[in-house]
Amino acid sequence: MAVALPLVLLVLLLSGRVGGGHAEPPRDSLREELVITPLPSGDVAATFQFRTRWDSELQREEVSHYRLFPKALGQLISRYSLRELHLSFTQGFWRTRYWGPPFLQAPSGTDHDFLRYAVLPREVVCTENLTPWKKLLPCSSKAGLSMLLKADRLFHTSYHSQAVHIRPVCGNARCTSISWELRQTLSVVFDAFVTGQGKKDWSLFRMFSRTLTEPCPLASESRVYVDITGYNQDNETLEVNPRPTTTYQDVILGARKTYAVYDLLDTAVINNSRNLNVQLKWKSPPENEAPPVPFLYAQRYVSGYGLQSGELNTLLYNTHPYRAFPVLLLDTVPWYLRLYVHTLTITSKGKDNKPSYVHYQPAQDRLQPHLLEMLIQLPANSATKVSIQFERALLKWTEYTPDPNHGFYVSPSVISALVPSTVAAKPVDWEESPLFKSLYPVSDSSSYFVRLYTEPLLVSLPTPDFSMPYNAICLTCTVVAVCYGSFYNLLTRTFHIEEPSTGGLAKRLANLIRRARGVPPL
């Protein structure tokens, strides 16, 4: 009894301490979101966002326990005093002319003294990039929206882009504390005619070969948004199943949008059918109308002939009927294309267009590329052409790729602009709004920020005849083999002198015949 009493008192003390104390609220949170948007061309875009926020100053605190925030990224921030990190892998090209403005834009920079920018335009994106990206999610691909991330479906698309964004945000309204935000985004564009077997109908199962069965238990918010702008439930030509319980309206990219909202944390959404498979069906074929043209889009190409010189051309289109606006054009050109800056020309509507700001940083051979940045005013309803001439350099034979005749890639141009808005936008609370709302920052009620990328270019360089070393090696080996073989044969061969034999019966018979004929004997 004396031994059991201390154990009972210890249990009572521990239970009283646990019951009387208050559990500390979690300092991190997770929000996940999927936005499905039918594009003007008939394709379907799906955009995933997973945002993990942690109220911790990783650069000052020594953190040893990680709950939702990935430990590998947290240690990277604390060890190298990282301010921001934006890493993206993209396969395919976003066709702004036919799909509209992009859904996921690249973030704006930090201080130029600490900014590092790099592009690998030829890098191939595959499942080896998707698997570690999914492992950074708190629920991995076990539950929630990440269940739809099936590799064979995601890479069988017209466009695929996945990214990781890390940045510090204000922890409160006065910004007296700092929180770290990790945002993982993935955007794909499905060909509706392929996934829908020749129809524009689509569903989650047709696109991803899976449906949603349960939300991520660690997420505080898990929602699916479907763009139903211009449609309503009474429209006889369109049917959306299941019917959404709520809708969300807001100004996105200068236009008013309407979204059907499916909240996975609402038990009625999944429990009624044990899964969620959003479907869009056309009861009658839609009319073939011309897709709306965005106010800003761009193209890029290489002109010229031969392998000595050429010209880089960028076309900037402003389709707004009456408003002009400036754009910031950023170009990074490899060092082996030697730019002639004095040949830089900018024309709009047949007239010279002088940029209001130009910054040029020349390249250094094998060290850094050219950097050209310009602020250009685009007149209303115009096409502006930016061109600059270059000369191709001759590389060392060890600097060529294994397939040099394929060509060398040049990274795309980056275009940033404040595009005029047709509908005035109101200021909103970012924490209360959907995650995709923060992808389209609004400077004021009359314009919104857009960042576009042009096509990467493929440029041919002077290429030596790589078969000549092979021919030289074969000829050298032949000469060496003949000369060395003959010399070695002379050095190693032994000679023997053989005495002539007296002959046999045949020789004697031959001599007899020769004597009879009067011929000297052998």
Coordinates of C-alpha atoms in Angstrom, one line a residue, residues 43 54 125 299 342 381 423 518:
D43 CA -9.8 23.1 -73.0
W54 CA 3.8 29.0 -39.8
V125 CA 9.8 17.8 -66.3
Q299 CA 5.2 36.6 -79.3
H342 CA 23.2 50.0 -81.0
N381 CA -4.9 48.9 -80.1
V423 CA -14.7 46.2 -63.8
G518 CA 72.2 -32.3 -125.4

